[in-house]
PDB file of C-alpha atoms in Angstrom:
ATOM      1  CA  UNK A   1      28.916 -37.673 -20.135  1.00 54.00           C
ATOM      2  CA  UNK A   2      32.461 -36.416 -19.923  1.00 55.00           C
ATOM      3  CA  UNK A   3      33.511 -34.244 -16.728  1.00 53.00           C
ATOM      4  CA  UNK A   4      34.090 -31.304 -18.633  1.00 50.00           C
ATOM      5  CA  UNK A   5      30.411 -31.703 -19.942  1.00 48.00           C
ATOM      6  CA  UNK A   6      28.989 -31.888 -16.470  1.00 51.00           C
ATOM      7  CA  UNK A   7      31.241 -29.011 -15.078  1.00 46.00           C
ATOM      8  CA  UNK A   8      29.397 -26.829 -17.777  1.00 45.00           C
ATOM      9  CA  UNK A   9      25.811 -28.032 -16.843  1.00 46.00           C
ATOM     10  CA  UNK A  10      26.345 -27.466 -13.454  1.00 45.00           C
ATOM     11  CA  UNK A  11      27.466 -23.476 -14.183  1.00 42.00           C
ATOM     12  CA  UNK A  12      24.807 -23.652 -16.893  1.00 39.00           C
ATOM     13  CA  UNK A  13      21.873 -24.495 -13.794  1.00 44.00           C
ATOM     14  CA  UNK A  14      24.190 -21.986 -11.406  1.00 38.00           C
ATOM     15  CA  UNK A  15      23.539 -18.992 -13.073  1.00 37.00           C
ATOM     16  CA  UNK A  16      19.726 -19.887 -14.107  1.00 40.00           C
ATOM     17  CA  UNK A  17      18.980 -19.930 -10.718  1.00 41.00           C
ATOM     18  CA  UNK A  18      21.473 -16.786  -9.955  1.00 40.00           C
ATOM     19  CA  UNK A  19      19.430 -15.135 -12.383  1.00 42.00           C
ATOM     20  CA  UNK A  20      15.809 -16.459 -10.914  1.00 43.00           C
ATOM     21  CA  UNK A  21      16.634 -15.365  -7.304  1.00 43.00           C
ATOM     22  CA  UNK A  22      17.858 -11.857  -8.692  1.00 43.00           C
ATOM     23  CA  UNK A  23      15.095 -10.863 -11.005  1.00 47.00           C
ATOM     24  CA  UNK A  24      11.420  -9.664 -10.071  1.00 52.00           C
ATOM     25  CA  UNK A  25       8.885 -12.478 -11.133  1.00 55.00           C
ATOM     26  CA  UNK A  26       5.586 -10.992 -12.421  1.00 54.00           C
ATOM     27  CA  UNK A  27       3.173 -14.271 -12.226  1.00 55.00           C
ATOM     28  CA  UNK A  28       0.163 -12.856 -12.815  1.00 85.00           C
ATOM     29  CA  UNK A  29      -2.987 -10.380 -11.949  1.00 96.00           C
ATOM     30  CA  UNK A  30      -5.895 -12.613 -10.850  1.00 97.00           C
ATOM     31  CA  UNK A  31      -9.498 -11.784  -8.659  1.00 98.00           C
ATOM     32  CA  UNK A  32     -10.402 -13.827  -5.407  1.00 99.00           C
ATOM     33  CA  UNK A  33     -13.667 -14.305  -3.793  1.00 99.00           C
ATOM     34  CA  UNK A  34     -13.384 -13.425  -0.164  1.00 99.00           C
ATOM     35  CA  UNK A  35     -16.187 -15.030   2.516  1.00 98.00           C
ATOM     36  CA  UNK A  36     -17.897 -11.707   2.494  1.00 98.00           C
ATOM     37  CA  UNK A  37     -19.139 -11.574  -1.170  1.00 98.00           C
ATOM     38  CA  UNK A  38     -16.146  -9.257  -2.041  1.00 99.00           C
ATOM     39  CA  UNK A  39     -14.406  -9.780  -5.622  1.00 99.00           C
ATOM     40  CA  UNK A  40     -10.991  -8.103  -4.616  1.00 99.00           C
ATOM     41  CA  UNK A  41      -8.717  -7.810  -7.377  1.00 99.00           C
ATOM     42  CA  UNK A  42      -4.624  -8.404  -6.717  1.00 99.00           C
ATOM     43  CA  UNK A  43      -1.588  -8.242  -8.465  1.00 98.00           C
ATOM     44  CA  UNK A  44       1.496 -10.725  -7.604  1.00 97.00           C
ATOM     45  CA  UNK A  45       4.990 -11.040  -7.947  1.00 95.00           C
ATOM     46  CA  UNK A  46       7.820 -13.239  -6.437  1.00 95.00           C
ATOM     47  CA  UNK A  47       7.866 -16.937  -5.429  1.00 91.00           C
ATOM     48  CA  UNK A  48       9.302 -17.019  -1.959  1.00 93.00           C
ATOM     49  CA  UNK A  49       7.661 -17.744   1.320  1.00 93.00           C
ATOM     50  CA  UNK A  50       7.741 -14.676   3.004  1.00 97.00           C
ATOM     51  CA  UNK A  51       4.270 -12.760   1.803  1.00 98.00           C
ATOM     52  CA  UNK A  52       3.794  -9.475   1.583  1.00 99.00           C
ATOM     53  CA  UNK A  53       0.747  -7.076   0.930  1.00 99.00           C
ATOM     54  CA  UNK A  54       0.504  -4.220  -0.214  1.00 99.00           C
ATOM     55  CA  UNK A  55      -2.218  -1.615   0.307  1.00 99.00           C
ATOM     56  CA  UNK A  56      -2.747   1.464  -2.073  1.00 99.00           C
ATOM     57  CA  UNK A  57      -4.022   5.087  -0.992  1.00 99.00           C
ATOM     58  CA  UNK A  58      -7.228   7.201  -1.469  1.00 99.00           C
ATOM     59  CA  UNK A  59      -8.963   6.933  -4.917  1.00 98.00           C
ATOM     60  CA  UNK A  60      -5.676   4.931  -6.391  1.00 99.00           C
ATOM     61  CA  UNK A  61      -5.354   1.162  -6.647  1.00 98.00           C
ATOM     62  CA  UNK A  62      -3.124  -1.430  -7.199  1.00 98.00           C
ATOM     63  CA  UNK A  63      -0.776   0.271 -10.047  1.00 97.00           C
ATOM     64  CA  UNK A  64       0.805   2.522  -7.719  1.00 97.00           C
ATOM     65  CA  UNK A  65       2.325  -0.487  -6.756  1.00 98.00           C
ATOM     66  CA  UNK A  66       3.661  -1.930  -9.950  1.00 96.00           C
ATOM     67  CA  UNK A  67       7.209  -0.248  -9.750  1.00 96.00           C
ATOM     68  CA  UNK A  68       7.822  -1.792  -6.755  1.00 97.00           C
ATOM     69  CA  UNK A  69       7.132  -5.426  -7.745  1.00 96.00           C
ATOM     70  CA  UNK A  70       8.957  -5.049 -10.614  1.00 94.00           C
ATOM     71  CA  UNK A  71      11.862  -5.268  -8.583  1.00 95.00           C
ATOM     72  CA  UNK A  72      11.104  -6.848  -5.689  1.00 96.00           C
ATOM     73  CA  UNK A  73      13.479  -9.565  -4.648  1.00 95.00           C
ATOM     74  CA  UNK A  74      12.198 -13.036  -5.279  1.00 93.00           C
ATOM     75  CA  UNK A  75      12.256 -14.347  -2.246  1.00 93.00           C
ATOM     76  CA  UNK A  76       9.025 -12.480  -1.181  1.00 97.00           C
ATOM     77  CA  UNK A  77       5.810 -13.720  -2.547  1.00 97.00           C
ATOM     78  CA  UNK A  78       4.225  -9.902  -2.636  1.00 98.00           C
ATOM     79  CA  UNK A  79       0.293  -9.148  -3.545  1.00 98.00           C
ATOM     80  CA  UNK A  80      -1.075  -5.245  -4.764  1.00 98.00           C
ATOM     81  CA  UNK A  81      -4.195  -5.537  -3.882  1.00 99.00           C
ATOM     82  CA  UNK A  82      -7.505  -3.170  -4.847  1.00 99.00           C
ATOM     83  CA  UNK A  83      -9.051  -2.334  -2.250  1.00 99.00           C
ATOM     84  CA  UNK A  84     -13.013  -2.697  -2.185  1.00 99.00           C
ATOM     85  CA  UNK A  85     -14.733   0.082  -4.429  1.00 99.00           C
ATOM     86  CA  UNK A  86     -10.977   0.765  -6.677  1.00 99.00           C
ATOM     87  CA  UNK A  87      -9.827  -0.300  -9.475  1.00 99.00           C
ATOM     88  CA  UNK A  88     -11.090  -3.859 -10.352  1.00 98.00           C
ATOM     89  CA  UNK A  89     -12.428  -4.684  -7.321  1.00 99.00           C
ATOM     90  CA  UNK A  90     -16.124  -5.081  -6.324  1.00 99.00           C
ATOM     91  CA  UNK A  91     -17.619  -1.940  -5.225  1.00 98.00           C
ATOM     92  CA  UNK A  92     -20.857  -2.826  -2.880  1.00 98.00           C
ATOM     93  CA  UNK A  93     -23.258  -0.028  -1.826  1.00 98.00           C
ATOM     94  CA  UNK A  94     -21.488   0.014   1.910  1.00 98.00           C
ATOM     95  CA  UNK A  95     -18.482  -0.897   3.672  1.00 98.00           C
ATOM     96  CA  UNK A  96     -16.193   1.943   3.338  1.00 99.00           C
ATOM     97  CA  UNK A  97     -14.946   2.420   7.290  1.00 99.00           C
ATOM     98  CA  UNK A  98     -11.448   1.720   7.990  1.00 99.00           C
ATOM     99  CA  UNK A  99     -12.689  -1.183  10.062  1.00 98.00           C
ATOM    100  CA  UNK A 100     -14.304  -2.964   7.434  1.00 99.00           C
ATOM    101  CA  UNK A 101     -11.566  -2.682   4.561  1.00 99.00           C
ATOM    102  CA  UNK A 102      -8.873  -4.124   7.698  1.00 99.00           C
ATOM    103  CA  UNK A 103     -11.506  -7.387   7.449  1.00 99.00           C
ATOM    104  CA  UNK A 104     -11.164  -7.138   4.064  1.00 99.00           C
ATOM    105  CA  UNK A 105      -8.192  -7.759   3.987  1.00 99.00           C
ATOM    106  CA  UNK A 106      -7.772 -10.536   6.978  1.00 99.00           C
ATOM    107  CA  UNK A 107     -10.000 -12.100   4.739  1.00 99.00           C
ATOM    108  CA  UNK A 108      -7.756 -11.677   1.446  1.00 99.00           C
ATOM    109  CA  UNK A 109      -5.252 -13.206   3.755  1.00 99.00           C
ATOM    110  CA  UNK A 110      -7.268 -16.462   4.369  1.00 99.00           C
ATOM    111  CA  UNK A 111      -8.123 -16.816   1.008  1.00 99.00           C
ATOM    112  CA  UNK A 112      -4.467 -16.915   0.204  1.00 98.00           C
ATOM    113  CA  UNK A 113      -3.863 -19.560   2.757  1.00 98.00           C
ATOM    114  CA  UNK A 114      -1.734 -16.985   4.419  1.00 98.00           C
ATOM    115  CA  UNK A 115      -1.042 -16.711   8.229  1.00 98.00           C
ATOM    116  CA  UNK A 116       1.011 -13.992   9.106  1.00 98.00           C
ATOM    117  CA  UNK A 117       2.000 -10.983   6.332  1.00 99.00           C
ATOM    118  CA  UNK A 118       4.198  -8.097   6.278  1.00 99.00           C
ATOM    119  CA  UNK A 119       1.666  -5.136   5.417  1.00 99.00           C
ATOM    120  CA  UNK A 120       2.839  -2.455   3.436  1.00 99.00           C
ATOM    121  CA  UNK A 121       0.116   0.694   3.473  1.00 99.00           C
ATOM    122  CA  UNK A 122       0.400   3.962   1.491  1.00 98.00           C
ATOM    123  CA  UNK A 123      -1.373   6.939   2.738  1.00 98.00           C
ATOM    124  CA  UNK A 124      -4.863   6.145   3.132  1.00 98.00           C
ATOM    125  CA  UNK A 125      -3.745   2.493   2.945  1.00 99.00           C
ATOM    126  CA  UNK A 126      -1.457   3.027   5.795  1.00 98.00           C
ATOM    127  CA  UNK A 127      -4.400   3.907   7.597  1.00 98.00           C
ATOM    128  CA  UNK A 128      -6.103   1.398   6.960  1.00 99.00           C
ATOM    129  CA  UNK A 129      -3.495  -0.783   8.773  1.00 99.00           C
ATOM    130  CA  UNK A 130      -3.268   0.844  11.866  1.00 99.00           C
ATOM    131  CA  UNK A 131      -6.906  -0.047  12.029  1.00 99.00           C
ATOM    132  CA  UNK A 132      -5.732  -3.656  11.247  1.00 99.00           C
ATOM    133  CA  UNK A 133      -2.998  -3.809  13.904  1.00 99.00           C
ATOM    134  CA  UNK A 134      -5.331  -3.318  16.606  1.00 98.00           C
ATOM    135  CA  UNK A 135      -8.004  -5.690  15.230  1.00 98.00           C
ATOM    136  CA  UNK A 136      -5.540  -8.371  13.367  1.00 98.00           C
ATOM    137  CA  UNK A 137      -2.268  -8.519  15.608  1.00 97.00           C
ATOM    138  CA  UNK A 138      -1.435 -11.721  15.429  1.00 98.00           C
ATOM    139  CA  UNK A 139      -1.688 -11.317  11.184  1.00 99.00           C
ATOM    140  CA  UNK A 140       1.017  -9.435  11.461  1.00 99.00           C
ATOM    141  CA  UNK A 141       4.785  -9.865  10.998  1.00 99.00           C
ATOM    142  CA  UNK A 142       5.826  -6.563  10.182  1.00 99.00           C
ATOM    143  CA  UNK A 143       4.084  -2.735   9.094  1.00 99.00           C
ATOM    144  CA  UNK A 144       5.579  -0.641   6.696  1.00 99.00           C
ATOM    145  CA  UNK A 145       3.968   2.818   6.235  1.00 98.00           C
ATOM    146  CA  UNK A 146       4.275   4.895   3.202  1.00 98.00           C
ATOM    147  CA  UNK A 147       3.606   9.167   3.928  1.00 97.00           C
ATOM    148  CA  UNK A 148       0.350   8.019   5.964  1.00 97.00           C
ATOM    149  CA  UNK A 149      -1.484   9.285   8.743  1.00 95.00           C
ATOM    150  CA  UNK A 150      -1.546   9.087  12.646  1.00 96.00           C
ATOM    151  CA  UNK A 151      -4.717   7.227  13.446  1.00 97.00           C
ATOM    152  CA  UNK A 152      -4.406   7.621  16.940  1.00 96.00           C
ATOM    153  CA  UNK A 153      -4.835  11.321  16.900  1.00 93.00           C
ATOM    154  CA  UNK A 154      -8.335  13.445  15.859  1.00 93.00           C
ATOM    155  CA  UNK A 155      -8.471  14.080  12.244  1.00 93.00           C
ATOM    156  CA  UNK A 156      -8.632  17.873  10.887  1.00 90.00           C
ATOM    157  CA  UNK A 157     -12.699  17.243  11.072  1.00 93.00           C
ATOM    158  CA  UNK A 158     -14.720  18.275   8.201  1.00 94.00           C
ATOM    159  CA  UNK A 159     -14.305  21.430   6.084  1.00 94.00           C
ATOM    160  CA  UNK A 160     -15.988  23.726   3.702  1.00 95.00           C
ATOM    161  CA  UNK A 161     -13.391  22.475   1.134  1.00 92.00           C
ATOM    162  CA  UNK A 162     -13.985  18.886   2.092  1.00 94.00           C
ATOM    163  CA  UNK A 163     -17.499  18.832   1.696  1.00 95.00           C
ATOM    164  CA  UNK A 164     -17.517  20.255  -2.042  1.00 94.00           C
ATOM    165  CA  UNK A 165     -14.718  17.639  -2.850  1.00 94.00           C
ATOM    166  CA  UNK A 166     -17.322  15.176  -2.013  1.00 96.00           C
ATOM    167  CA  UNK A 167     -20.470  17.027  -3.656  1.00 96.00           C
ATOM    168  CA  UNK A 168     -17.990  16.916  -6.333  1.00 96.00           C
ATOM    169  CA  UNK A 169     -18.504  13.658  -6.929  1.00 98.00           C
ATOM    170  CA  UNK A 170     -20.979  12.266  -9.729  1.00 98.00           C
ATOM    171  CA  UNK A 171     -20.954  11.540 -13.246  1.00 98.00           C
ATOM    172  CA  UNK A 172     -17.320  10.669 -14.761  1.00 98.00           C
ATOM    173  CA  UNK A 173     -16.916  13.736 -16.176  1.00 98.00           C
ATOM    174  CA  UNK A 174     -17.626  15.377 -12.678  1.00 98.00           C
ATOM    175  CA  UNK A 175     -14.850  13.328 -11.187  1.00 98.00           C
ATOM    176  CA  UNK A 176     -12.162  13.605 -13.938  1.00 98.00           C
ATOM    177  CA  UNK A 177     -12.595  17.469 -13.281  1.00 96.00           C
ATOM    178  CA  UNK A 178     -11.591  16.549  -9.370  1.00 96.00           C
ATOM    179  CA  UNK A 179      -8.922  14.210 -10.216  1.00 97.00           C
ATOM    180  CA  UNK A 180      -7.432  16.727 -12.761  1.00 97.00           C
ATOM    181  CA  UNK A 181      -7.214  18.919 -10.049  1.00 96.00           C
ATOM    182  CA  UNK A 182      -6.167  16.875  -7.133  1.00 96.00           C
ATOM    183  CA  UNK A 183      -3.822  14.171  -8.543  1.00 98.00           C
ATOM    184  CA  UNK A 184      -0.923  16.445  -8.584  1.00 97.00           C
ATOM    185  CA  UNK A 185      -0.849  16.824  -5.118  1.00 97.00           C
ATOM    186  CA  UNK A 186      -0.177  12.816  -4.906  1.00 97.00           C
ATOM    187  CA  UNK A 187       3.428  13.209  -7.033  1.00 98.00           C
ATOM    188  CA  UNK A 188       6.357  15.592  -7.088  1.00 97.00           C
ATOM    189  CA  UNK A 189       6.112  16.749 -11.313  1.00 97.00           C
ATOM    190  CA  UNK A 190       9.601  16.467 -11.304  1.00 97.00           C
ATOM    191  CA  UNK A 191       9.842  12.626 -10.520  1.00 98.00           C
ATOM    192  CA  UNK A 192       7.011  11.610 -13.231  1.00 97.00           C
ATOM    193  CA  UNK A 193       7.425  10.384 -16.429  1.00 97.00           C
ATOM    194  CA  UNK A 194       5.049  12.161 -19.415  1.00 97.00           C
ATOM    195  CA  UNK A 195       1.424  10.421 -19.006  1.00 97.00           C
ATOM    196  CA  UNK A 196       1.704   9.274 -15.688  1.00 98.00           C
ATOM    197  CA  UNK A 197      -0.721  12.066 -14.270  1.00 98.00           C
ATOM    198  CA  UNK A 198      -2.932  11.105 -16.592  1.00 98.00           C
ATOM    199  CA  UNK A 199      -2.829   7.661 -16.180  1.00 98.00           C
ATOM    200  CA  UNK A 200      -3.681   7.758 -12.546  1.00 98.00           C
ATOM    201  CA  UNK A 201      -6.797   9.842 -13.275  1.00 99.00           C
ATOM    202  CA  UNK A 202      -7.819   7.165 -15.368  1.00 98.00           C
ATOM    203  CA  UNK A 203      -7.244   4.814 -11.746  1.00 99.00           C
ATOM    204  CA  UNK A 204      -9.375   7.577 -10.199  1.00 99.00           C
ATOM    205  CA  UNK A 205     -12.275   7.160 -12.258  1.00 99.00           C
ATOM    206  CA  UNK A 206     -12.790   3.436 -11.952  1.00 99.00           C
ATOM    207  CA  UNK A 207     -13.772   4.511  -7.965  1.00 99.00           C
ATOM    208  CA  UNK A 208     -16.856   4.148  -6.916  1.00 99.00           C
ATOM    209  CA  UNK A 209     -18.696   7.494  -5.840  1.00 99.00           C
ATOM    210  CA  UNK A 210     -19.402   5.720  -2.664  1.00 98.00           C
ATOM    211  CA  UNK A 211     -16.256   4.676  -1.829  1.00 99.00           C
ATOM    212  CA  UNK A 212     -14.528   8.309  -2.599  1.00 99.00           C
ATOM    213  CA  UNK A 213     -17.271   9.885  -0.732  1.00 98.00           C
ATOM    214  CA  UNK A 214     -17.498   7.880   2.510  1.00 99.00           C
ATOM    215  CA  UNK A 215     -13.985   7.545   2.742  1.00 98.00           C
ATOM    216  CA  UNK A 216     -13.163  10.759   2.207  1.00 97.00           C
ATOM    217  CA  UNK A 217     -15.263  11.204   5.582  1.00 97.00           C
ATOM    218  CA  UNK A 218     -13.621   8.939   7.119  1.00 97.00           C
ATOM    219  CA  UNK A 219      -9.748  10.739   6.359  1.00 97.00           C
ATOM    220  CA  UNK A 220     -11.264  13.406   7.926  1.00 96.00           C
ATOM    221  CA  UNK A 221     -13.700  12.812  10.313  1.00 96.00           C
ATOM    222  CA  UNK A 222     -13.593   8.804  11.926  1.00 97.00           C
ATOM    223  CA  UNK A 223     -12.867   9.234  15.187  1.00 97.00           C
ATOM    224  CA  UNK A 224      -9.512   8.197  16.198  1.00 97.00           C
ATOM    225  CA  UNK A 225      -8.060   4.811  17.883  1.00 98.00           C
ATOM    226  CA  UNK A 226      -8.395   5.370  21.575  1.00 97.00           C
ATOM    227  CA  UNK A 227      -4.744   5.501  22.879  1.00 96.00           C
ATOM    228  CA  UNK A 228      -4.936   1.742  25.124  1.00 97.00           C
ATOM    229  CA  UNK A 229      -5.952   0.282  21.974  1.00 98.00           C
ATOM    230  CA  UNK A 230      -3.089   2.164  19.567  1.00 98.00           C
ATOM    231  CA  UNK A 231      -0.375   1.835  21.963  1.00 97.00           C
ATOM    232  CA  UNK A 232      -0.775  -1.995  22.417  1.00 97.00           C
ATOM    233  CA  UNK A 233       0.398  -2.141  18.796  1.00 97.00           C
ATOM    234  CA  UNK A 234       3.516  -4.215  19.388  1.00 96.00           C
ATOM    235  CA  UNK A 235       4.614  -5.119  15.576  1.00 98.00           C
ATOM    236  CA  UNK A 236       7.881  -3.912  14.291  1.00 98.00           C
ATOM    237  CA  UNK A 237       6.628  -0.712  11.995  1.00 99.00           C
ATOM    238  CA  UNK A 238       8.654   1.218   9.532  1.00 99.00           C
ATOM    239  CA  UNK A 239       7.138   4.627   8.766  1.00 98.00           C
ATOM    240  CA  UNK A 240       8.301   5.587   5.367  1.00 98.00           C
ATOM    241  CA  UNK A 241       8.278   9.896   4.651  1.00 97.00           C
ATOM    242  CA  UNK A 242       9.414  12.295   1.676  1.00 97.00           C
ATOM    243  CA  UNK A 243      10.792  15.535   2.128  1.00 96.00           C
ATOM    244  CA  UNK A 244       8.294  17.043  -0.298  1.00 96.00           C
ATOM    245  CA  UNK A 245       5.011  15.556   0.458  1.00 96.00           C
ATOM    246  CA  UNK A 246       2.782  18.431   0.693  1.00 94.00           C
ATOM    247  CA  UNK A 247       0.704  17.197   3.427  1.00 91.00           C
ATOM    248  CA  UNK A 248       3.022  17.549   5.862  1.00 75.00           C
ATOM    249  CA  UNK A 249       3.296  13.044   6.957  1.00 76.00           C
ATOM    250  CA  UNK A 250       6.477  14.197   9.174  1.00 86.00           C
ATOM    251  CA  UNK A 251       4.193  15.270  11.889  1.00 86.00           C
ATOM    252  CA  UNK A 252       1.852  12.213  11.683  1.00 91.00           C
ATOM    253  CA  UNK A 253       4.562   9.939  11.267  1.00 93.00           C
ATOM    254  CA  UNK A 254       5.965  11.280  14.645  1.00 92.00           C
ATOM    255  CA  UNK A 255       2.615  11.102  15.845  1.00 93.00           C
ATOM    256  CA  UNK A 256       2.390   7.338  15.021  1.00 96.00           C
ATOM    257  CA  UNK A 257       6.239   6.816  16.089  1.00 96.00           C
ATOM    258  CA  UNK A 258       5.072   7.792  19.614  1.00 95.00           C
ATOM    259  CA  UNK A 259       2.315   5.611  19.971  1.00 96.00           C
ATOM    260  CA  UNK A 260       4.244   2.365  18.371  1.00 97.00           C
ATOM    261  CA  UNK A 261       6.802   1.368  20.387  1.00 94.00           C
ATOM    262  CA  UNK A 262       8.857  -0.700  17.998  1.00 97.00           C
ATOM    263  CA  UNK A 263       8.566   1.927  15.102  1.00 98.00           C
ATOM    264  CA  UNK A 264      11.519   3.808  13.476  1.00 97.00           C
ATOM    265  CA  UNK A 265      11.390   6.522  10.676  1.00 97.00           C
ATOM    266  CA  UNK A 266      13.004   6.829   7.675  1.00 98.00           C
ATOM    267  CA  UNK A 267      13.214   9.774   4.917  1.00 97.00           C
ATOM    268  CA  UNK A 268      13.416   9.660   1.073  1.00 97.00           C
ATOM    269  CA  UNK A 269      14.211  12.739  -0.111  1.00 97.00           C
ATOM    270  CA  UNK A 270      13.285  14.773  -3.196  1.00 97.00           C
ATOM    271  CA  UNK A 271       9.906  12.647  -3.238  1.00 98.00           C
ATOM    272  CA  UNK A 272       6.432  13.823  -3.403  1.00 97.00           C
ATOM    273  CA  UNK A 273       3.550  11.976  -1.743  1.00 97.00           C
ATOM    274  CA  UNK A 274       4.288   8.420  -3.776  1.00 98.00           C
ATOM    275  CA  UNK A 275       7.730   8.057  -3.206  1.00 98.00           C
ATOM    276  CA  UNK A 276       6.802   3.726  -3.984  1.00 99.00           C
ATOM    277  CA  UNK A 277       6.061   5.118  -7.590  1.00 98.00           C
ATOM    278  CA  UNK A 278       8.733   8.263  -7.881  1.00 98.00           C
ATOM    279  CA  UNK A 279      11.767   6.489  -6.546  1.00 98.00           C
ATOM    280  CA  UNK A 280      10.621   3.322  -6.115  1.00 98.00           C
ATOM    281  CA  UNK A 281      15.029   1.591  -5.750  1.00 98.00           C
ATOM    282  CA  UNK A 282      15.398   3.765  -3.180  1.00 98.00           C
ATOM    283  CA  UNK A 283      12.117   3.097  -1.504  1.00 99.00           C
ATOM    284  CA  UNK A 284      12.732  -0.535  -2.030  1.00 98.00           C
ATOM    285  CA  UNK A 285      16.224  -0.387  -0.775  1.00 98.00           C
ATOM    286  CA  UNK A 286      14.962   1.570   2.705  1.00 98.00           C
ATOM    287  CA  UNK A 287      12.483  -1.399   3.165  1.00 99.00           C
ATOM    288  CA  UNK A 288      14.645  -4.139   2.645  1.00 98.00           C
ATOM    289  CA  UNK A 289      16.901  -2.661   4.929  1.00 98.00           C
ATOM    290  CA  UNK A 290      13.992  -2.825   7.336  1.00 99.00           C
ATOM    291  CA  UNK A 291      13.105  -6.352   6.498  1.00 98.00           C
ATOM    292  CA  UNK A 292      16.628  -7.052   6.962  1.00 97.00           C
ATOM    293  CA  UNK A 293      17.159  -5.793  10.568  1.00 97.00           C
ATOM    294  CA  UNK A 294      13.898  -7.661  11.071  1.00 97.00           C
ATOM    295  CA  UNK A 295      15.152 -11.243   9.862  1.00 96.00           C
ATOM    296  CA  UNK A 296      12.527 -10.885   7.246  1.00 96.00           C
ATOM    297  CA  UNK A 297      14.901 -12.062   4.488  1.00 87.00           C
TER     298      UNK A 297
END
């Protein structure tokens, strides 16, 4: 082979792999069996060796996720998982406490032969996670949380309006009327694309009644972390907020930034509640810039 010929292979095999460390890598959507019983479906991208999961909010699932891992740099391996009761994961009788979906997903993590994870939590998710932290520390190599809420502080406690949310519940029909009414709140209209409301009613109704009831007790009425256990947290945490998230995640995220020593705050603005879904470059780039000052690269 002449020089010349060689010189234009090795460009050639250059820019391939250029290209495969600069482009998102969907490999596939797949269900594990955890140790529990639970069927807990995930979605993947990325083949690096840095893993990430990612953990979607209150009667959502995976998909809010699927922005993001379009684009996430290769050199991640990154999981959207459902959690237990959503989407296409199993949905047993019990189980919905924050405690038990954080063992949930300590077990997804030893079924993917995975050590130590960066966690990424949205809302509810985010939650979740804070429950995790204090059970899982040593699971962790970095938090990222997404408009979430303080876990070490009471919860608004139970309300008129909270209780007929969850007597709300029932057949399908019953709960596209409360998704029809509630998914709005999740999204600022003017970041959506036509369809995308309704598509994530259609996530809504593959919950289980169980899991949107209990848990919906839980948002509001679990009783929070006591403050030894939250402020032992030690794990580098990025809170992630939107200027126009209409449940007011400045104040929690302060909340949380007090109690975490080695947590900083960032804002996106002219998002709504999903900023992962609405402006999901610039929620990506504010992350990576976490990851970053983290040596998670």
């Amino acid at each position: 082979m002449s020089s010349k010929k060689k010189t234009i292979g090795i460009i050639v095999c250059v820019i391939a792999l250029l290209a495969l460390f600069s482009s998102p890598i969907i490999a596939r959507a797949d269900t594990v069996k955890l140790n529990n019983g639970l069927n807990v479906f995930y979605k993947t991208s990325g083949i690096g060796y840095i893993p990430i999961v990612f953990v979607h909010g209150y009667s959502l699932s995976a998909t809010t996720w699927d922005k993001v891992l379009g684009i996430m740099p290769v050199q991640y391996r990154s999981y959207a998982i459902d959690l237990r009761g959503f989407g296409d994961s199993g949905n047993p009788d019990t189980g919905y406490t924050y405690n038990q979906m954080a063992d949930d997903i300590a077990q997804f993590l030893d079924a993917m032969k995975i050590k130590k994870a960066i966690l990424v939590g949205h809302s509810m998710g985010g939650m979740i996670l804070q429950h995790f932290a204090v059970l899982h520390p040593d699971r962790i190599l970095a938090l990222v949380l997404t408009n979430t809420f303080a876990r070490n502080v009471e919860p608004k406690g139970m309300s008129e309006s909270v209780q007929k949310r969850i007597d709300g519940y029932g057949s399908k029909e019953d709960n596209r009327k409360v998704f029809t009414k509630s998914m709005p709140y999740y999204f600022d209209a003017s970041n959506l694309a036509p369809g995308d409301l309704e598509r994530f009613v259609e996530v809504g109704l593959k919950a289980s009644n169980n899991a949107l009831k209990d848990l919906l007790k839980q948002i509001y009425a679990a009783p929070p972390i006591p403050a030894e256990k939250f402020n032992a947290i030690k794990v580098p945490t990025l809170l992630v907020i939107a200027t126009h998230d209409p449940f007011g995640t400045m104040k929690q995220a302060t909340g949380i930034n007090d109690g975490i020593q080695d947590s900083r705050i960032i804002v996106i603005s002219h998002s709504g509640h999903s900023p992962m879904w609405e402006r999901p470059a610039v929620w990506v780039k504010g992350v990576l810039n976490f990851f970053e000052h983290e040596g998670l690269k």
